[in-house]
Every structure is written in structure tokens, then in C-alpha cells.
MMTF fields as JSON, N, C-alpha, C and O atoms, coordinates in Angstrom:
{
  "mmtfVersion": "1.0.0",
  "mmtfProducer": "UNKNOWN",
  "numBonds": 479,
  "numAtoms": 480,
  "numGroups": 120,
  "numChains": 1,
  "numModels": 1,
  "chainsPerModel": [1],
  "groupsPerChain": [120],
  "chainIdList": ["A"],
  "bondAtomList": [4, 2, 8, 6, 12, 10, 16, 14, 20, 18, 24, 22, 28, 26, 32, 30, 36, 34, 40, 38, 44, 42, 48, 46, 52, 50, 56, 54, 60, 58, 64, 62, 68, 66, 72, 70, 76, 74, 80, 78, 84, 82, 88, 86, 92, 90, 96, 94, 100, 98, 104, 102, 108, 106, 112, 110, 116, 114, 120, 118, 124, 122, 128, 126, 132, 130, 136, 134, 140, 138, 144, 142, 148, 146, 152, 150, 156, 154, 160, 158, 164, 162, 168, 166, 172, 170, 176, 174, 180, 178, 184, 182, 188, 186, 192, 190, 196, 194, 200, 198, 204, 202, 208, 206, 212, 210, 216, 214, 220, 218, 224, 222, 228, 226, 232, 230, 236, 234, 240, 238, 244, 242, 248, 246, 252, 250, 256, 254, 260, 258, 264, 262, 268, 266, 272, 270, 276, 274, 280, 278, 284, 282, 288, 286, 292, 290, 296, 294, 300, 298, 304, 302, 308, 306, 312, 310, 316, 314, 320, 318, 324, 322, 328, 326, 332, 330, 336, 334, 340, 338, 344, 342, 348, 346, 352, 350, 356, 354, 360, 358, 364, 362, 368, 366, 372, 370, 376, 374, 380, 378, 384, 382, 388, 386, 392, 390, 396, 394, 400, 398, 404, 402, 408, 406, 412, 410, 416, 414, 420, 418, 424, 422, 428, 426, 432, 430, 436, 434, 440, 438, 444, 442, 448, 446, 452, 450, 456, 454, 460, 458, 464, 462, 468, 466, 472, 470, 476, 474],
  "bondOrderList": [1, 1, 1, 1, 1, 1, 1, 1, 1, 1, 1, 1, 1, 1, 1, 1, 1, 1, 1, 1, 1, 1, 1, 1, 1, 1, 1, 1, 1, 1, 1, 1, 1, 1, 1, 1, 1, 1, 1, 1, 1, 1, 1, 1, 1, 1, 1, 1, 1, 1, 1, 1, 1, 1, 1, 1, 1, 1, 1, 1, 1, 1, 1, 1, 1, 1, 1, 1, 1, 1, 1, 1, 1, 1, 1, 1, 1, 1, 1, 1, 1, 1, 1, 1, 1, 1, 1, 1, 1, 1, 1, 1, 1, 1, 1, 1, 1, 1, 1, 1, 1, 1, 1, 1, 1, 1, 1, 1, 1, 1, 1, 1, 1, 1, 1, 1, 1, 1, 1],
  "groupList": [{"groupName": "UNK", "atomNameList": ["N", "CA", "C", "O"], "elementList": ["N", "C", "C", "O"], "formalChargeList": [0, 0, 0, 0], "bondAtomList": [1, 0, 2, 1, 3, 2], "bondOrderList": [1, 1, 2], "singleLetterCode": "X", "chemCompType": "L-PEPTIDE LINKING"}],
  "groupTypeList": [0, 0, 0, 0, 0, 0, 0, 0, 0, 0, 0, 0, 0, 0, 0, 0, 0, 0, 0, 0, 0, 0, 0, 0, 0, 0, 0, 0, 0, 0, 0, 0, 0, 0, 0, 0, 0, 0, 0, 0, 0, 0, 0, 0, 0, 0, 0, 0, 0, 0, 0, 0, 0, 0, 0, 0, 0, 0, 0, 0, 0, 0, 0, 0, 0, 0, 0, 0, 0, 0, 0, 0, 0, 0, 0, 0, 0, 0, 0, 0, 0, 0, 0, 0, 0, 0, 0, 0, 0, 0, 0, 0, 0, 0, 0, 0, 0, 0, 0, 0, 0, 0, 0, 0, 0, 0, 0, 0, 0, 0, 0, 0, 0, 0, 0, 0, 0, 0, 0, 0],
  "groupIdList": [1, 2, 3, 4, 5, 6, 7, 8, 9, 10, 11, 12, 13, 14, 15, 16, 17, 18, 19, 20, 21, 22, 23, 24, 25, 26, 27, 28, 29, 30, 31, 32, 33, 34, 35, 36, 37, 38, 39, 40, 41, 42, 43, 44, 45, 46, 47, 48, 49, 50, 51, 52, 53, 54, 55, 56, 57, 58, 59, 60, 61, 62, 63, 64, 65, 66, 67, 68, 69, 70, 71, 72, 73, 74, 75, 76, 77, 78, 79, 80, 81, 82, 83, 84, 85, 86, 87, 88, 89, 90, 91, 92, 93, 94, 95, 96, 97, 98, 99, 100, 101, 102, 103, 104, 105, 106, 107, 108, 109, 110, 111, 112, 113, 114, 115, 116, 117, 118, 119, 120],
  "secStructList": [7, 3, 3, 3, 3, 3, 3, 3, 3, 3, 3, 7, 1, 1, 7, 7, 2, 2, 2, 2, 2, 2, 2, 2, 2, 2, 2, 2, 2, 2, 2, 2, 2, 2, 6, 6, 7, 7, 4, 4, 4, 3, 3, 3, 3, 3, 3, 3, 3, 7, 6, 6, 7, 7, 1, 7, 7, 2, 2, 2, 2, 2, 2, 2, 6, 6, 7, 7, 1, 1, 3, 3, 3, 3, 3, 3, 7, 7, 7, 7, 6, 6, 7, 7, 1, 1, 3, 3, 3, 3, 3, 3, 3, 3, 3, 3, 1, 1, 7, 4, 4, 4, 7, 7, 5, 3, 3, 3, 4, 4, 4, 4, 4, 6, 6, 6, 6, 6, 5, 7],
  "xCoordList": [-22.635, -21.582, -21.48, -22.488, -20.276, -20.039, -19.589, -19.066, -19.799, -19.254, -17.91, -17.809, -16.898, -15.548, -15.031, -15.585, -13.966, -13.315, -11.86, -11.185, -11.397, -10.014, -9.384, -9.954, -8.206, -7.474, -6.348, -5.873, -5.935, -4.806, -4.32, -5.036, -3.097, -2.533, -1.359, -0.724, -1.098, 0.068, 0.562, -0.231, 1.885, 2.459, 2.847, 3.562, 2.369, 2.701, 4.064, 4.461, 4.763, 6.046, 5.848, 6.682, 4.723, 4.441, 2.933, 2.197, 2.502, 1.084, 0.752, 0.683, 0.548, 0.162, -0.973, -0.933, -1.976, -3.167, -2.831, -3.361, -1.973, -1.64, -0.941, -1.22, -0.038, 0.678, -0.304, -0.228, -1.225, -2.226, -3.059, -3.306, -3.489, -4.28, -3.534, -4.11, -2.268, -1.461, -1.308, -1.484, -0.98, -0.718, -1.99, -1.973, -3.07, -4.333, -4.849, -5.398, -4.682, -5.069, -4.264, -4.811, -2.965, -2.113, -2.58, -2.636, -2.914, -3.396, -4.707, -4.843, -5.662, -6.954, -6.809, -7.434, -5.986, -5.754, -5.138, -5.534, -4.181, -3.547, -4.551, -4.545, -5.401, -6.426, -7.338, -7.628, -7.789, -8.68, -7.967, -8.496, -6.773, -6.045, -5.668, -5.879, -5.116, -4.641, -5.773, -5.557, -6.987, -8.137, -9.064, -10.131, -8.659, -9.472, -10.838, -11.842, -10.881, -12.151, -12.395, -11.463, -13.659, -14.066, -14.817, -15.103, -15.13, -15.868, -17.257, -17.833, -17.803, -19.111, -19.06, -20.097, -17.879, -17.72, -17.635, -17.723, -17.465, -17.319, -18.665, -19.626, -18.73, -19.929, -19.732, -20.6, -18.599, -18.268, -16.787, -16.129, -16.271, -14.867, -14.8, -15.369, -14.091, -13.837, -12.369, -11.504, -12.077, -10.7, -10.422, -11.292, -9.205, -8.74, -7.41, -6.66, -7.14, -5.868, -5.341, -6.109, -4.034, -3.44, -3.658, -3.83, -3.651, -3.974, -3.034, -3.353, -1.891, -0.948, -1.235, -0.492, -2.293, -2.676, -3.892, -4.945, -3.724, -4.76, -5.07, -6.023, -4.301, -4.366, -5.591, -6.002, -6.184, -7.334, -7.996, -7.465, -9.167, -9.864, -9.355, -9.314, -8.968, -8.554, -9.64, -9.321, -10.884, -11.977, -12.015, -12.552, -11.454, -11.43, -10.677, -11.038, -9.638, -8.882, -9.752, -9.661, -10.591, -11.486, -12.46, -12.712, -13.001, -13.941, -13.254, -13.848, -12.001, -11.254, -10.972, -10.812, -10.911, -10.71, -12.004, -11.992, -13.107, -14.384, -15.248, -16.286, -14.839, -15.645, -16.649, -16.433, -17.749, -18.694, -20.011, -20.736, -20.334, -21.618, -21.443, -22.32, -20.301, -19.982, -19.907, -19.241, -20.563, -20.449, -19.004, -18.364, -18.521, -17.174, -17.274, -18.155, -16.379, -16.325, -14.876, -14.072, -14.564, -13.226, -13.335, -14.311, -12.325, -12.259, -10.8, -9.89, -10.6, -9.245, -8.819, -9.561, -7.624, -7.027, -6.71, -6.516, -6.657, -6.285, -4.888, -3.999, -4.708, -3.428, -2.629, -2.633, -1.957, -1.215, 0.264, 0.862, 0.848, 2.252, 3.111, 2.947, 4.027, 4.927, 4.374, 5.077, 3.119, 2.531, 3.185, 3.713, 3.137, 3.7, 2.973, 1.743, 3.696, 3.06, 2.611, 3.058, 1.716, 1.271, 0.746, 1.145, -0.14, -0.661, -2.144, -2.937, -2.489, -3.884, -4.165, -3.443, -5.231, -5.658, -7.013, -7.765, -7.311, -8.65, -9.159, -8.397, -10.455, -11.177, -12.289, -13.255, -12.151, -13.143, -13.994, -13.477, -15.291, -16.222, -16.555, -16.906, -16.438, -16.588, -17.498, -17.75, -17.983, -18.658, -17.66, -17.077, -17.468, -16.481, -16.785, -17.294, -16.465, -16.573, -15.293, -15.245, -14.26, -12.991, -13.163, -13.895, -12.49, -12.449, -11.711, -10.853, -12.044, -11.421, -9.896, -9.219, -9.358, -7.903, -7.236, -6.029, -8.004, -7.446, -7.529, -7.079, -8.094, -8.176, -6.78, -6.077, -6.38, -5.065, -5.184, -5.777, -4.624, -4.568, -3.312, -2.262, -3.417, -2.355, -1.782, -2.481, -0.519, 0.199, 1.4, 2.35, 1.352, 2.39, 3.54, 3.34, 4.738, 5.913, 6.124, 5.982, 6.464, 6.772, 5.572, 5.748, 4.36, 3.161, 3.116, 2.339, 3.924, 4.004, 4.397, 4.074, 5.084, 5.502, 4.328, 4.44, 3.204, 2.048, 1.405, 0.989, 1.321, 0.641, 1.422, 0.976, 2.57, 3.375, 2.661, 3.001, 1.67, 0.931, -0.007, -0.314, -0.475, -1.405, -0.956, -1.563, 0.072, 0.53, 1.034, 1.724, 0.671, 1.093, 1.811, 2.239],
  "yCoordList": [-4.766, -4.396, -2.87, -2.172, -2.372, -0.925, -0.425, -1.186, 0.851, 1.512, 2.107, 2.825, 1.804, 2.307, 2.975, 2.791, 3.748, 4.391, 3.948, 3.836, 3.702, 3.293, 4.311, 4.64, 4.809, 5.757, 5.029, 3.984, 5.615, 5.078, 6.055, 6.98, 5.847, 6.701, 6.004, 5.114, 6.443, 5.973, 7.12, 7.878, 7.237, 8.23, 7.542, 6.539, 8.087, 7.539, 8.07, 9.18, 7.262, 7.692, 8.597, 9.454, 8.394, 9.16, 9.173, 8.336, 10.119, 10.259, 9.512, 10.105, 8.21, 7.348, 6.452, 5.935, 6.268, 5.513, 4.105, 3.666, 3.406, 2.033, 2.007, 1.148, 2.952, 3.035, 3.36, 2.771, 4.299, 4.621, 3.39, 3.101, 2.67, 1.463, 0.461, -0.098, 0.234, -0.715, -0.28, -1.082, 0.991, 1.492, 1.568, 1.21, 2.021, 2.092, 0.69, 0.446, -0.227, -1.625, -2.216, -2.918, -1.93, -2.403, -1.82, -2.527, -0.538, 0.114, -0.501, -0.834, -0.653, -1.242, -2.671, -3.055, -3.446, -4.833, -4.869, -5.688, -3.997, -3.944, -3.531, -4.098, -2.566, -2.143, -3.313, -3.555, -4.035, -5.181, -6.279, -6.775, -6.65, -7.743, -7.42, -8.244, -6.241, -5.887, -5.72, -5.77, -5.519, -5.373, -6.583, -6.565, -7.64, -8.852, -8.594, -9.134, -7.773, -7.368, -8.064, -8.498, -8.157, -8.546, -7.361, -6.39, -7.439, -6.335, -6.185, -5.099, -7.228, -7.135, -6.246, -5.755, -6.032, -5.185, -3.7, -2.849, -3.392, -2.001, -1.305, -1.858, -0.096, 0.743, 1.751, 1.897, 2.448, 3.415, 3.726, 3.475, 4.278, 4.707, 6.073, 6.299, 6.974, 8.316, 8.379, 8.121, 8.72, 8.876, 10.355, 11.087, 10.79, 12.093, 11.9, 10.964, 12.804, 12.807, 14.236, 15.194, 14.364, 15.691, 16.281, 15.537, 17.611, 18.267, 17.933, 18.23, 17.327, 16.974, 15.61, 15.171, 14.937, 13.641, 13.838, 14.3, 13.479, 13.704, 12.472, 12.492, 11.403, 10.292, 9.397, 8.778, 9.314, 8.425, 8.73, 9.472, 8.138, 8.215, 7.094, 5.945, 7.379, 6.311, 5.238, 4.062, 5.626, 4.657, 3.61, 2.521, 3.92, 2.941, 1.68, 0.577, 1.836, 0.672, -0.205, -1.432, 0.413, -0.357, -1.177, -2.343, -0.579, -1.3, -2.493, -3.564, -2.31, -3.409, -4.537, -5.689, -4.21, -5.244, -5.99, -6.953, -5.557, -6.22, -5.521, -6.05, -4.345, -3.569, -2.782, -1.614, -3.443, -2.871, -2.404, -1.631, -2.855, -2.485, -1.624, -1.578, -0.943, -0.065, 1.363, 1.597, 2.314, 3.693, 4.208, 4.076, 4.788, 5.349, 6.783, 7.11, 7.634, 9.007, 9.461, 9.057, 10.301, 10.879, 12.394, 13.002, 12.984, 14.436, 14.853, 14.033, 16.148, 16.668, 17.111, 17.793, 16.715, 17.121, 18.614, 19.162, 19.265, 20.676, 20.882, 20.052, 21.97, 22.304, 23.174, 24.401, 22.534, 23.222, 23.281, 22.26, 24.47, 24.631, 23.75, 23.75, 23.003, 22.146, 20.765, 19.939, 20.497, 19.175, 18.115, 18.415, 16.882, 15.772, 15.656, 15.666, 15.546, 15.438, 14.008, 13.048, 13.889, 12.615, 11.626, 10.461, 12.083, 11.226, 10.942, 11.84, 9.667, 9.236, 8.822, 8.013, 9.391, 9.042, 8.364, 8.549, 7.572, 6.996, 7.05, 7.026, 7.123, 7.011, 6.011, 6.313, 4.823, 3.766, 3.629, 3.538, 3.618, 3.343, 1.862, 1.332, 1.2, -0.254, -0.657, 0.119, -1.891, -2.515, -3.476, -4.315, -3.346, -4.186, -4.277, -3.336, -5.423, -5.597, -5.156, -5.141, -4.8, -4.378, -3.064, -2.18, -2.94, -1.628, -0.633, -1.025, 0.625, 1.669, 1.592, 1.789, 1.312, 1.268, 0.133, 0.177, -0.879, -2.025, -1.9, -2.793, -0.817, -0.608, -0.294, 0.552, -0.975, -0.773, 0.234, -0.062, 1.414, 2.429, 2.157, 1.837, 2.282, 1.81, 2.96, 3.568, 3.246, 4.275, 3.597, 3.219, 3.445, 2.7, 3.604, 4.761, 3.04, 3.739, 5.083, 5.222, 6.069, 7.406, 8.061, 8.974, 7.611, 8.18, 7.91, 8.546, 6.99, 6.728, 7.969, 8.083, 8.889, 10.119, 11.062, 11.986, 10.836, 11.72, 11.595, 12.596, 10.403, 10.162, 9.147, 8.014, 9.543, 8.649, 8.227, 7.212, 9.013, 8.705, 7.517, 6.839, 7.25, 6.126, 5.138, 4.075, 5.448, 4.541, 3.242, 3.239, 2.145, 0.82, 0.054, -1.077],
  "zCoordList": [4.462, 3.53, 3.517, 3.411, 3.624, 3.652, 2.284, 1.469, 2.05, 0.87, 1.273, 2.267, 0.5, 0.747, -0.526, -1.609, -0.375, -1.512, -1.573, -0.55, -2.776, -3.008, -3.945, -4.986, -3.576, -4.417, -5.129, -4.686, -6.25, -6.983, -8.027, -8.409, -8.487, -9.532, -10.195, -9.628, -11.413, -12.155, -13.029, -13.587, -13.139, -14.038, -15.337, -15.332, -16.446, -17.759, -18.208, -17.856, -18.983, -19.536, -20.746, -21.038, -21.451, -22.662, -22.905, -22.383, -23.689, -23.997, -25.28, -26.356, -25.156, -26.278, -25.803, -24.687, -26.64, -26.261, -25.768, -24.747, -26.472, -26.07, -24.707, -23.871, -24.501, -23.227, -22.092, -21.014, -22.341, -21.324, -20.997, -19.826, -22.015, -21.809, -20.934, -20.0, -21.229, -20.455, -19.008, -18.09, -18.803, -17.449, -16.604, -15.427, -17.188, -16.438, -16.148, -15.074, -17.08, -16.831, -15.676, -14.825, -15.652, -14.551, -13.221, -12.215, -13.218, -12.0, -11.524, -10.347, -12.418, -12.042, -11.533, -10.545, -12.211, -11.792, -10.397, -9.568, -10.132, -8.816, -7.738, -6.645, -8.025, -7.057, -6.716, -5.544, -7.73, -7.49, -6.697, -5.703, -7.139, -6.488, -5.049, -4.159, -4.804, -3.462, -2.461, -1.25, -2.976, -2.079, -2.114, -1.501, -2.833, -2.909, -3.522, -3.057, -4.559, -5.16, -6.491, -7.169, -6.843, -8.188, -8.781, -8.081, -10.04, -10.655, -10.045, -10.109, -9.464, -8.791, -7.557, -7.111, -7.0, -5.817, -6.16, -5.275, -7.439, -7.871, -7.958, -8.492, -7.433, -7.547, -8.668, -9.529, -8.668, -9.713, -9.643, -8.633, -10.738, -10.769, -11.432, -12.5, -10.768, -11.265, -11.638, -10.801, -12.884, -13.353, -13.597, -14.069, -13.274, -13.718, -14.433, -14.153, -15.358, -16.076, -16.08, -16.175, -15.977, -16.029, -17.425, -18.39, -17.535, -18.808, -19.967, -21.118, -19.685, -20.749, -21.373, -22.25, -20.939, -21.515, -22.429, -21.991, -23.698, -24.705, -25.537, -26.316, -25.401, -26.354, -26.225, -27.207, -25.034, -24.854, -23.52, -22.694, -23.335, -22.057, -21.154, -21.594, -19.914, -19.013, -18.83, -18.659, -18.863, -18.682, -19.784, -19.58, -20.953, -22.043, -21.626, -22.037, -20.816, -20.332, -19.442, -19.499, -18.623, -17.754, -18.586, -18.283, -19.619, -20.486, -21.142, -21.262, -21.569, -22.195, -21.213, -21.617, -19.919, -18.889, -18.573, -17.806, -19.152, -18.896, -17.865, -17.468, -17.426, -16.484, -17.317, -17.64, -17.656, -18.624, -18.008, -18.634, -16.798, -16.199, -14.951, -14.087, -14.867, -13.743, -14.28, -15.288, -13.641, -14.097, -13.976, -12.932, -15.058, -15.121, -15.612, -16.407, -15.145, -15.639, -15.652, -14.812, -16.615, -16.719, -16.585, -17.024, -15.978, -15.827, -15.911, -15.791, -16.119, -16.169, -14.777, -14.071, -14.402, -13.129, -13.186, -14.271, -12.051, -12.005, -12.592, -12.404, -13.288, -13.91, -12.939, -13.042, -12.012, -10.966, -11.343, -11.684, -11.281, -11.605, -10.7, -9.48, -11.311, -10.563, -10.249, -9.666, -10.628, -10.357, -11.24, -12.31, -10.772, -11.53, -12.873, -12.897, -13.981, -15.296, -15.612, -14.984, -16.598, -17.192, -16.155, -16.148, -15.288, -14.221, -14.444, -14.725, -14.309, -14.273, -12.839, -12.256, -12.277, -10.917, -10.999, -11.956, -9.972, -9.892, -8.463, -7.496, -8.374, -7.109, -7.369, -8.07, -6.804, -6.995, -5.741, -4.627, -5.939, -4.844, -4.905, -5.959, -3.754, -3.701, -2.55, -1.629, -2.627, -1.5, -0.874, -1.56, 0.44, 1.108, 2.601, 3.209, 3.168, 4.616, 5.329, 6.559, 4.569, 5.175, 5.921, 5.477, 7.049, 7.706, 6.803, 6.012, 6.924, 6.096, 6.172, 5.163, 7.333, 7.516, 6.736, 6.5, 6.334, 5.618, 4.1, 3.382, 3.611, 2.166, 1.635, 2.189, 0.561, -0.046, -1.185, -2.222, -0.992, -2.033, -2.85, -2.292, -4.168, -5.054, -5.874, -6.685, -5.656, -6.406, -7.045, -6.358, -8.36, -9.068, -9.522, -9.89, -9.484, -9.978, -9.314, -8.099, -10.124, -9.618, -8.939, -8.133, -9.25, -8.628, -7.129, -6.417, -6.639, -5.203, -4.416, -3.233, -5.057, -4.392, -4.137, -3.331, -4.818, -4.659, -3.29, -2.705, -2.784, -1.501, -0.689, -0.51, -0.204, 0.619, 1.892, 2.498, 2.292, 3.514, 3.355, 4.335, 2.112, 1.932, 0.862, 0.728, 0.107, -0.951, -0.337, 0.682, -0.982, -0.481, -1.548, -1.315]
}
């Protein structure tokens, strides 16, 4: 079994805790489903949020989904002029037999513009 990394992102419409929970849950669910993963396949997840998001920790959504025994961390994304606002990104480390090229990186909605090279 190999260790792989999965990227993902979603742009929030507004900075509200409930909205963040819904959007991050949708992103996590899509990452798991598109890669045929269960929570047992997760090693860790790193979340970042742009500096304009203050309402909640993105990792709180993972805990609500039942991801309770996986190390999670949140950090602030770099504050770069002109960057897309209200974005939560994730980098999940997983165990998988899939070749690196078969990993599905998930960029939902407008966040698809962030990585057109790997967004699926």
C-alpha cells in the first residue's frame, strides 16, 4: 500500500459557520467518493483557509462527518493580492494502491479555476 496525497478546494459564498460546514463536508465527501476511500484510508488532512474566513475551523466539518481518529490541522493560506477569496483547501494523505496518476483531485465550483491542470 502506498502513501498518496489528494488535493481539493472549495470557494465559499459567505463566511458563515454553517455554510463552511456544508461546503467542507461536500468537499470531503467528494474526495472520499471519487477516490473510492473510506475513513480508514486517511492518514491525515491539512486544511487551509484564506484570511477572510473567520467563522469556524474547516476541520470541524470533518469531525462532524465522523472523521474522529485522523490527525487534522488548520492553517491560514497566504494573503496574496488578487487571490481568490473565501477558499478552503485541503491536502489529504491517504493509503491507496492507486497509481499517483489515478488520484482524483477535487475542486468544487469556482475553485476549479485554481488548478485546471489537476481539477476533475
